[in-house]
PDB file of N, CA, C and O in Angstrom:
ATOM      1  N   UNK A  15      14.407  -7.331  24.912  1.00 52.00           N
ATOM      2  CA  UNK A  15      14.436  -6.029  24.290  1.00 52.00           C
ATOM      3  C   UNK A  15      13.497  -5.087  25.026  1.00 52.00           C
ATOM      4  O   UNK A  15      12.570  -5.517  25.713  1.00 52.00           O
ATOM      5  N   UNK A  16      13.713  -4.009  24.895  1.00 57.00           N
ATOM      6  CA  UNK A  16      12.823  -2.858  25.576  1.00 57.00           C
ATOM      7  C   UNK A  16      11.645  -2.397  25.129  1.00 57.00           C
ATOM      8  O   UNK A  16      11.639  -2.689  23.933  1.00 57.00           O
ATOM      9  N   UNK A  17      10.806  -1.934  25.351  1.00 61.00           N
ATOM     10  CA  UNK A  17       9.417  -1.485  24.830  1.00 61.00           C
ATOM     11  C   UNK A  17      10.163  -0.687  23.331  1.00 61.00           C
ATOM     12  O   UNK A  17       9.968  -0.976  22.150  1.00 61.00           O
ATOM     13  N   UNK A  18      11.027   0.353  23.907  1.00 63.00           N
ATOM     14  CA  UNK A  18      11.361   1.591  23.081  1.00 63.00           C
ATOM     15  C   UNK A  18      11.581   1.050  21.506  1.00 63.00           C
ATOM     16  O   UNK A  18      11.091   1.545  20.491  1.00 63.00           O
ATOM     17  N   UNK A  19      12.600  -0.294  21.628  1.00 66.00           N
ATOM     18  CA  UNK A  19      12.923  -0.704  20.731  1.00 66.00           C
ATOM     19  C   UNK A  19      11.810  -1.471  19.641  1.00 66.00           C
ATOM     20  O   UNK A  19      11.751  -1.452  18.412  1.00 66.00           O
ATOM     21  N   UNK A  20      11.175  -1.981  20.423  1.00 74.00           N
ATOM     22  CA  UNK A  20      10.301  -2.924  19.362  1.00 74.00           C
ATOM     23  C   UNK A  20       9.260  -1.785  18.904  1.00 74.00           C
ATOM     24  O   UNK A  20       8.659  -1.990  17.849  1.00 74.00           O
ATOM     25  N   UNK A  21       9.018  -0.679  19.570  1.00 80.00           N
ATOM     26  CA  UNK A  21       7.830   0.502  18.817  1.00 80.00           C
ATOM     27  C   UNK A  21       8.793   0.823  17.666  1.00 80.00           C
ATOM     28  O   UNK A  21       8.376   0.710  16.513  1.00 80.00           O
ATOM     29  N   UNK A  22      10.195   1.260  17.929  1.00 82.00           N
ATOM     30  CA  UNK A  22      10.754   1.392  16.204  1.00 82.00           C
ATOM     31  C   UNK A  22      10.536   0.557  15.246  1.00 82.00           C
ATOM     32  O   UNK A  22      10.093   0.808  14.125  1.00 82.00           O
ATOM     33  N   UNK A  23      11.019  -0.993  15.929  1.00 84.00           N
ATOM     34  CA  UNK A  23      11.030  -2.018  14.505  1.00 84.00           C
ATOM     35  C   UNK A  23       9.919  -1.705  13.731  1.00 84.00           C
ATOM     36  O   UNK A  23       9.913  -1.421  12.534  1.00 84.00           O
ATOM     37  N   UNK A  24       8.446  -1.819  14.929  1.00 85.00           N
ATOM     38  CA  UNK A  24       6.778  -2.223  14.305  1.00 85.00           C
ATOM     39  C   UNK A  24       6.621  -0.678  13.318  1.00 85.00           C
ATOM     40  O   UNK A  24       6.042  -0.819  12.241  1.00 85.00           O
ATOM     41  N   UNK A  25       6.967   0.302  13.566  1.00 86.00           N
ATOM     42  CA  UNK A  25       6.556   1.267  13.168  1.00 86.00           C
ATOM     43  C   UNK A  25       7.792   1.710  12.092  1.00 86.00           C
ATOM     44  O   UNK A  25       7.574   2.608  11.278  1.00 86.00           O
ATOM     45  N   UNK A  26       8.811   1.174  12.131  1.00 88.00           N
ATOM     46  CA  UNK A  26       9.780   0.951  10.846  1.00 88.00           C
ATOM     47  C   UNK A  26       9.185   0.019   9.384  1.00 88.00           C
ATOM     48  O   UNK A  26       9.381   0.533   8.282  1.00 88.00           O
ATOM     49  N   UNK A  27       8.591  -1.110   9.453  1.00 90.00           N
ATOM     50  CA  UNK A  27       7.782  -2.148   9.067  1.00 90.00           C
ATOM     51  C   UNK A  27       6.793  -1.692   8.402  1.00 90.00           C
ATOM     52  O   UNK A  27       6.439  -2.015   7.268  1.00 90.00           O
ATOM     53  N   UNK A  28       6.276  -0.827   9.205  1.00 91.00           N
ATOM     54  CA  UNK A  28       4.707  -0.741   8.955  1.00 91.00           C
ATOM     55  C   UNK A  28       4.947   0.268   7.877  1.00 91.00           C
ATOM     56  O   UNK A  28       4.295   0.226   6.833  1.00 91.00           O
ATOM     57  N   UNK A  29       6.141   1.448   8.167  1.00 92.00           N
ATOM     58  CA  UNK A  29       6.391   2.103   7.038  1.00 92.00           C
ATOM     59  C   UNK A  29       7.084   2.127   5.711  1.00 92.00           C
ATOM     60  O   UNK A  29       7.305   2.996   4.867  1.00 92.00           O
ATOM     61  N   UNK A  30       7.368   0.738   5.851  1.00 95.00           N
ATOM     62  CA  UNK A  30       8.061  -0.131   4.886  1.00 95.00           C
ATOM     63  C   UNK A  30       6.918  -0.544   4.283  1.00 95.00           C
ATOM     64  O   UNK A  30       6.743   0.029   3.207  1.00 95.00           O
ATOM     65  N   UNK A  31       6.000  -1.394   4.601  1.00 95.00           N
ATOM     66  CA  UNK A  31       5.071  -2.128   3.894  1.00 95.00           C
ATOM     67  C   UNK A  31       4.196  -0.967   3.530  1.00 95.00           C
ATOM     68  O   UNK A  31       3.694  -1.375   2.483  1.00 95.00           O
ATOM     69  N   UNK A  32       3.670   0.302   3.760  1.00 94.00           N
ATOM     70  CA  UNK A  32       3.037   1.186   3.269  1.00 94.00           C
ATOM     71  C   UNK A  32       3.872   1.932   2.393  1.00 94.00           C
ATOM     72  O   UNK A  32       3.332   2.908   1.872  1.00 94.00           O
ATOM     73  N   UNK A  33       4.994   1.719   2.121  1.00 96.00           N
ATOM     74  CA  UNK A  33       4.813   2.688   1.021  1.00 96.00           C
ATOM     75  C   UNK A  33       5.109   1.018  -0.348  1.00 96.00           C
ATOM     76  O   UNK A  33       4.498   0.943  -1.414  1.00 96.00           O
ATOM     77  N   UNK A  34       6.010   0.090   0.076  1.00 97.00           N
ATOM     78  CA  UNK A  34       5.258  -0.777  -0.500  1.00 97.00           C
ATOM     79  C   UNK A  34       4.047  -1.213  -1.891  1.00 97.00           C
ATOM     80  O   UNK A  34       3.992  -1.596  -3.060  1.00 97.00           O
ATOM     81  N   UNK A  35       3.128  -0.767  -0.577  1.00 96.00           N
ATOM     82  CA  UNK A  35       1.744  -1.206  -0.977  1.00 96.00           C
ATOM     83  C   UNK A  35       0.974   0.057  -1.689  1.00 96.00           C
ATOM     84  O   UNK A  35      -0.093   0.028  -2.302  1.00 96.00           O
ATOM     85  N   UNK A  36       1.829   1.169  -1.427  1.00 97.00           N
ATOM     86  CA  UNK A  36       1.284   2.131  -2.381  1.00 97.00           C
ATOM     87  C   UNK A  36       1.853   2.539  -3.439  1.00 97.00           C
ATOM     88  O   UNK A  36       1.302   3.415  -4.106  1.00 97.00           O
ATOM     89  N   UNK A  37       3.253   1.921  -3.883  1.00 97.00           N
ATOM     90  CA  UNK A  37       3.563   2.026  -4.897  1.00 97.00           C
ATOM     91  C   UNK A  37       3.240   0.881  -5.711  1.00 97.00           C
ATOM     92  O   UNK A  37       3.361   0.993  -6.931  1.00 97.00           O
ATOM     93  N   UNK A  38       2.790  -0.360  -5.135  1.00 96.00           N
ATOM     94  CA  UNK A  38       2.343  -1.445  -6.033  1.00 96.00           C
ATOM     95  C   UNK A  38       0.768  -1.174  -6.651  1.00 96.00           C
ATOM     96  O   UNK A  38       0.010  -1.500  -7.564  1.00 96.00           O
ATOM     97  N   UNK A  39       0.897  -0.182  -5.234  1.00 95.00           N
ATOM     98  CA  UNK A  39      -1.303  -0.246  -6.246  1.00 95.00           C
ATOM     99  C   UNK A  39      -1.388   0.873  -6.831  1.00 95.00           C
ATOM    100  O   UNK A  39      -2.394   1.082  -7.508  1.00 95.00           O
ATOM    101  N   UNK A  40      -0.321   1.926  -6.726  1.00 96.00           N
ATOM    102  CA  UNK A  40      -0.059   2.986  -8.251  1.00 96.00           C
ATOM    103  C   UNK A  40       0.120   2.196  -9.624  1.00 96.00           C
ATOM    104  O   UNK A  40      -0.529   2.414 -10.648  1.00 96.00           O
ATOM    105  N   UNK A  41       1.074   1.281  -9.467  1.00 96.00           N
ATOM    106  CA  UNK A  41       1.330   0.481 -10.742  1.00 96.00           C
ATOM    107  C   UNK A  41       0.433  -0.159 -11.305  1.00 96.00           C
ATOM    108  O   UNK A  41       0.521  -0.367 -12.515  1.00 96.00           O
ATOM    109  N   UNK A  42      -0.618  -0.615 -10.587  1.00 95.00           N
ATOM    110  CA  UNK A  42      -1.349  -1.228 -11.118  1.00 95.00           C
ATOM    111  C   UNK A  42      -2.543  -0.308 -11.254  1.00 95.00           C
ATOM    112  O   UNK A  42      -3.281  -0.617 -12.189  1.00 95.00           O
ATOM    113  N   UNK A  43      -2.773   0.353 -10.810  1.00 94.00           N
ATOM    114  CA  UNK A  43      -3.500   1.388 -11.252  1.00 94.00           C
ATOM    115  C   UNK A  43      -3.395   2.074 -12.404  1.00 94.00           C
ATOM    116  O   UNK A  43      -4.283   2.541 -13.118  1.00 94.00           O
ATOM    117  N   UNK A  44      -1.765   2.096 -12.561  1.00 95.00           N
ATOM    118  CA  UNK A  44      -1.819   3.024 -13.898  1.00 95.00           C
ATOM    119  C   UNK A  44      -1.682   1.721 -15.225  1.00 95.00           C
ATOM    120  O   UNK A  44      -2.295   2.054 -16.239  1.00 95.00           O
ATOM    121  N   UNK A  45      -1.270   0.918 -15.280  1.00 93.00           N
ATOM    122  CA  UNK A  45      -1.206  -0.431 -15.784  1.00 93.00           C
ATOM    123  C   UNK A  45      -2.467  -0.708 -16.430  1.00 93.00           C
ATOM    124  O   UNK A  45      -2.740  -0.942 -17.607  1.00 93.00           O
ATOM    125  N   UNK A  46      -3.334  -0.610 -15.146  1.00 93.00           N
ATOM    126  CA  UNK A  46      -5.220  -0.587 -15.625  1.00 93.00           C
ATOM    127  C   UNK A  46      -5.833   0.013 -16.190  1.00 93.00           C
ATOM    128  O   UNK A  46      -6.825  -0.428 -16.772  1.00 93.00           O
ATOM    129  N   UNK A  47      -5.376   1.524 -16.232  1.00 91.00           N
ATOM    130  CA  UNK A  47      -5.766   2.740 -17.119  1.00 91.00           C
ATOM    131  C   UNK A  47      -5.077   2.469 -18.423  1.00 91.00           C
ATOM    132  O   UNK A  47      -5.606   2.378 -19.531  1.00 91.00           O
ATOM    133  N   UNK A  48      -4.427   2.411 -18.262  1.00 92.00           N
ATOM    134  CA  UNK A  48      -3.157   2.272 -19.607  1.00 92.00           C
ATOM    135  C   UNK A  48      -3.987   1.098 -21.042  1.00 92.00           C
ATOM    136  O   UNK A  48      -4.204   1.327 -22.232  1.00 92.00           O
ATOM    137  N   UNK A  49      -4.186   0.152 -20.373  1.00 90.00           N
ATOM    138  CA  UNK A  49      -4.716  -1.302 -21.049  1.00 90.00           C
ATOM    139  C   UNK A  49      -6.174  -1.283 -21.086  1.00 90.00           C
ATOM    140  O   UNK A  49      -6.502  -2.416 -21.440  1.00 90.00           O
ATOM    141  N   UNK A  50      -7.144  -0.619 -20.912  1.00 86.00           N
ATOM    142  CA  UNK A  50      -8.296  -0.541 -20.948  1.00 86.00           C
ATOM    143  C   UNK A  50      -8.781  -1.834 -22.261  1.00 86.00           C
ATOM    144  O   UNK A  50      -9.479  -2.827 -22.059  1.00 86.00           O
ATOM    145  N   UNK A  51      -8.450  -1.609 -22.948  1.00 87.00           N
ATOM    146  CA  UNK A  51      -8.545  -2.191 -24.206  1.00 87.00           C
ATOM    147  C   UNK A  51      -8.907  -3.957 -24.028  1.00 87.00           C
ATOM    148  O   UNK A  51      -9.959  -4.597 -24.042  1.00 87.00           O
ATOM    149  N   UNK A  52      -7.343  -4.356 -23.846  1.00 88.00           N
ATOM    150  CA  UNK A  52      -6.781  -5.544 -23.564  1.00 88.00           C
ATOM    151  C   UNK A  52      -7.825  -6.127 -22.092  1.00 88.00           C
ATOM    152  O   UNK A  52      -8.053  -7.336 -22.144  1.00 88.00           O
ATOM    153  N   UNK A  53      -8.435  -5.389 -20.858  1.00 84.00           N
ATOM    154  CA  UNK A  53      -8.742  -5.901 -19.872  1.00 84.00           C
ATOM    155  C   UNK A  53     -10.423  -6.091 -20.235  1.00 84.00           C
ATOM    156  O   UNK A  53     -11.166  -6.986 -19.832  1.00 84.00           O
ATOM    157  N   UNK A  54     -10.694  -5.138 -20.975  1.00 87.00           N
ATOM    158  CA  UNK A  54     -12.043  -5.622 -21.546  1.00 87.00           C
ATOM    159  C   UNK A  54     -12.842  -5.481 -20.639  1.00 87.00           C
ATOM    160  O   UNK A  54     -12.759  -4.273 -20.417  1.00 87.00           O
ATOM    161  N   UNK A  55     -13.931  -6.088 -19.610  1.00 91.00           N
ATOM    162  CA  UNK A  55     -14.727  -6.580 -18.966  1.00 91.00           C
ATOM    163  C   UNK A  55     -14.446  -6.159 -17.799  1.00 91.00           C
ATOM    164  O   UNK A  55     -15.208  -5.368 -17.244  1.00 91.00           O
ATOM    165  N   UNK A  56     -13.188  -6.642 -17.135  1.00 90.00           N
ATOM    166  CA  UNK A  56     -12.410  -6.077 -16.015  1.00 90.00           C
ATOM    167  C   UNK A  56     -11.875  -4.996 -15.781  1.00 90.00           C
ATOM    168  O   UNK A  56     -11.283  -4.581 -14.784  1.00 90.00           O
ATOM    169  N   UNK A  57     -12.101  -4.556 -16.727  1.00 92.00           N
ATOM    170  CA  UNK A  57     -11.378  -3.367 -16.256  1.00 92.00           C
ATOM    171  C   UNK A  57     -11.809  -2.546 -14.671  1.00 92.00           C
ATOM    172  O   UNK A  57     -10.966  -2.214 -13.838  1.00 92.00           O
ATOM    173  N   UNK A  58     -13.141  -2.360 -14.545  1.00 91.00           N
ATOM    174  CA  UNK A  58     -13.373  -2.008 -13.423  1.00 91.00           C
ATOM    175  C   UNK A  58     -13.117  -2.818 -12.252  1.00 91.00           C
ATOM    176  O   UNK A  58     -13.065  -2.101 -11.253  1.00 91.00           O
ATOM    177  N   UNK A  59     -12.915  -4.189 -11.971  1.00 94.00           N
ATOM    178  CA  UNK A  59     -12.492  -4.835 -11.433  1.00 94.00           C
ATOM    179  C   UNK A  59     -10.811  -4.321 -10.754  1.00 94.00           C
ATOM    180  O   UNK A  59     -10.578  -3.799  -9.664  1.00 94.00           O
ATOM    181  N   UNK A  60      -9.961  -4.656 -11.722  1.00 93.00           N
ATOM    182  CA  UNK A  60      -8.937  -4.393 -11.424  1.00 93.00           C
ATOM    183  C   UNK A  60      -8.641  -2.790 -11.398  1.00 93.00           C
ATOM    184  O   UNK A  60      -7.424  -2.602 -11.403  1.00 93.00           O
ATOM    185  N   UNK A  61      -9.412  -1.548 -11.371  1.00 93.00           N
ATOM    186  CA  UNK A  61      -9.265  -0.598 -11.236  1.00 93.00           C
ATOM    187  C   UNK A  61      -9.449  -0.161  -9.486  1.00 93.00           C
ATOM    188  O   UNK A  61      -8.728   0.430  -8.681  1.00 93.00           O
ATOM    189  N   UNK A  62     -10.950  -0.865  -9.415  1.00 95.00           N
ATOM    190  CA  UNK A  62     -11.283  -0.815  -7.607  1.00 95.00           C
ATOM    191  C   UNK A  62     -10.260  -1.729  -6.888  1.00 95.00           C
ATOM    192  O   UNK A  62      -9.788  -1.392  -5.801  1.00 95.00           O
ATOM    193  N   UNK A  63      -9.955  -2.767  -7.437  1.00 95.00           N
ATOM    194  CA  UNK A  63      -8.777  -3.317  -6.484  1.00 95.00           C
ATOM    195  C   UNK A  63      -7.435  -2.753  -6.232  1.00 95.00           C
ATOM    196  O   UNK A  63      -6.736  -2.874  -5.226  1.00 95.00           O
ATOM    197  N   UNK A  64      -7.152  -1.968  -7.578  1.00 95.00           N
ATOM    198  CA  UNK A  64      -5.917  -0.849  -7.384  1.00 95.00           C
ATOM    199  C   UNK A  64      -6.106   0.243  -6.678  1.00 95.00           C
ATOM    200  O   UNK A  64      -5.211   0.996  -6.292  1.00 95.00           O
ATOM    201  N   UNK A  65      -7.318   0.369  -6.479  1.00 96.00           N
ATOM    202  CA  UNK A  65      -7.243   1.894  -5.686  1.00 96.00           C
ATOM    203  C   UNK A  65      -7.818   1.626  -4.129  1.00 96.00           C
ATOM    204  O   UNK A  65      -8.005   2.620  -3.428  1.00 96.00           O
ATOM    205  N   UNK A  66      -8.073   0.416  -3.631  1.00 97.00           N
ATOM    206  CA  UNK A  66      -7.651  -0.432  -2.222  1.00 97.00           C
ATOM    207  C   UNK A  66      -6.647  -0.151  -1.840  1.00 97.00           C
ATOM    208  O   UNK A  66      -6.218   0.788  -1.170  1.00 97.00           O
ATOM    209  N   UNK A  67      -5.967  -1.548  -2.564  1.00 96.00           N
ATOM    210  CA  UNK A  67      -4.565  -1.187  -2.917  1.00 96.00           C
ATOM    211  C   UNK A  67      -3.930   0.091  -1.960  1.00 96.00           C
ATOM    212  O   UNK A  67      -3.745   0.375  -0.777  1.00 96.00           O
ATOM    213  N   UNK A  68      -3.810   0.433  -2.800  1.00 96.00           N
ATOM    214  CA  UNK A  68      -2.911   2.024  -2.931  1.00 96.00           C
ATOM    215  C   UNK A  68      -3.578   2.800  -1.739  1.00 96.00           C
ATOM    216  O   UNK A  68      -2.866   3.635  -1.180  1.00 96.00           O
ATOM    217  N   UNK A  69      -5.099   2.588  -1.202  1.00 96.00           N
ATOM    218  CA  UNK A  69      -5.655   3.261  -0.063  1.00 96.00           C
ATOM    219  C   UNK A  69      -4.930   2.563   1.271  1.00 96.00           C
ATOM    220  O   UNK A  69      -4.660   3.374   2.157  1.00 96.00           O
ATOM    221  N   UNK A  70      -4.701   1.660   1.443  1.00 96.00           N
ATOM    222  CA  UNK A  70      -4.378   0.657   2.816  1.00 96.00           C
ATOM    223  C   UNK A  70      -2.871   1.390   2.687  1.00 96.00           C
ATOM    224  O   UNK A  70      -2.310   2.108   3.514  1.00 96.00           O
ATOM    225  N   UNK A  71      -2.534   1.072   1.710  1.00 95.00           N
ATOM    226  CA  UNK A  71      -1.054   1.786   1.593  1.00 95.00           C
ATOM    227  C   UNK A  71      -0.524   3.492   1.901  1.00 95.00           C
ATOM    228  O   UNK A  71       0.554   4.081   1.984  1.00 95.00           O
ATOM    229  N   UNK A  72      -1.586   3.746   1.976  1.00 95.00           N
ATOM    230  CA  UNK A  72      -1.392   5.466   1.881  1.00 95.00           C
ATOM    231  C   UNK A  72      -1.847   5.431   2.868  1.00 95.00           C
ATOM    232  O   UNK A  72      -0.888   5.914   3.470  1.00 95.00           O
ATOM    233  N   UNK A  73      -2.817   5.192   3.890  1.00 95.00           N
ATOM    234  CA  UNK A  73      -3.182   4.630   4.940  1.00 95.00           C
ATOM    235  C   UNK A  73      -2.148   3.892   5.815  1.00 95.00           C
ATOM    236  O   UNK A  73      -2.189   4.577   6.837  1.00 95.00           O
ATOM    237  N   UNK A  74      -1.379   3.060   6.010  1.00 92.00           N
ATOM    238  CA  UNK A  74      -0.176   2.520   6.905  1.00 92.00           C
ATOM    239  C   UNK A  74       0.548   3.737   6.679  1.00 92.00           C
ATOM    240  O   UNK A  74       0.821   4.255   7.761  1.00 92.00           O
ATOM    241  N   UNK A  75       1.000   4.451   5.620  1.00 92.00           N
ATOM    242  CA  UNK A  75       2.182   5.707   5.772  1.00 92.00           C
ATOM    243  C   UNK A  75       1.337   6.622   6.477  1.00 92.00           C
ATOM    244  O   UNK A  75       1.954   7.686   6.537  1.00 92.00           O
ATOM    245  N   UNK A  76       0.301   6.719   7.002  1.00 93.00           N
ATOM    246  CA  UNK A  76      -0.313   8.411   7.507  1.00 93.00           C
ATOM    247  C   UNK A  76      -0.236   7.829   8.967  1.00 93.00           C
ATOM    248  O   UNK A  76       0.394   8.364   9.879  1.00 93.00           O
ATOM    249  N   UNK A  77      -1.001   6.594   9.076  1.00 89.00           N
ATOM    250  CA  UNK A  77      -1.465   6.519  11.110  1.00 89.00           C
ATOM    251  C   UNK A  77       0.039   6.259  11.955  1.00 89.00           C
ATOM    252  O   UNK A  77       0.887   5.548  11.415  1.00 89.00           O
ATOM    253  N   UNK A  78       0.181   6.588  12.673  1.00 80.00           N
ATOM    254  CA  UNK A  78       1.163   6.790  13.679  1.00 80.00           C
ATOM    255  C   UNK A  78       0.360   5.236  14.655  1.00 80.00           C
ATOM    256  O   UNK A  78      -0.775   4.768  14.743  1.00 80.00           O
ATOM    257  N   UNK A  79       1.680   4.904  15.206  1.00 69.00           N
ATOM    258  CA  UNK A  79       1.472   3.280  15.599  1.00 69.00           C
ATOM    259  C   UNK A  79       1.386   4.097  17.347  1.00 69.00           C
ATOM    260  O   UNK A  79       2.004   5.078  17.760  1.00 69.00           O
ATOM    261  N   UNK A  80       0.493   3.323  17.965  1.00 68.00           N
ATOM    262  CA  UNK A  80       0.082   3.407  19.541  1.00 68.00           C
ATOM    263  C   UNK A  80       1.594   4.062  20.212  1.00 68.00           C
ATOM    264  O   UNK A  80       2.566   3.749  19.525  1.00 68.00           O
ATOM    265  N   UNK A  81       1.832   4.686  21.110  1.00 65.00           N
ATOM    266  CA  UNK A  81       2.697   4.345  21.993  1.00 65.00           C
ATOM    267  C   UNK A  81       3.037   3.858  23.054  1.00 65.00           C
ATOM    268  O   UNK A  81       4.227   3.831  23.368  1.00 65.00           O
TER     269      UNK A  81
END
């Protein structure tokens, strides 16, 4: 295969798994807000891990892959 081609796949992928990963760590973000109650203790726990989450993800959709 050609250079040309495999920069689409990786950078097809990458924008696959970022938005992904930022709609999974919205959900759980809002999931976490939502249940405050029920998570008790954790709550801050699983609040900073949702908003990782959702940063790496919003993060793979912004950087543009090498050329």
């Amino acid at each position: 295969m050609s250079e040309e081609g495999d920069t689409f796949w990786v950078s097809l992928s990458e924008k696959f798994l970022g938005l992904l990963l930022t709609i999974i760590g919205a959900l759980t973000l809002y999931f976490t807000v939502t249940t405050t109650t029920a998570l008790g203790v954790f709550t801050g726990l699983f609040g900073f891990l949702s908003i990782v989450v959702l940063g790496i993800g919003v993060f793979l959709l912004v950087v543009k892959p090498p050329e």
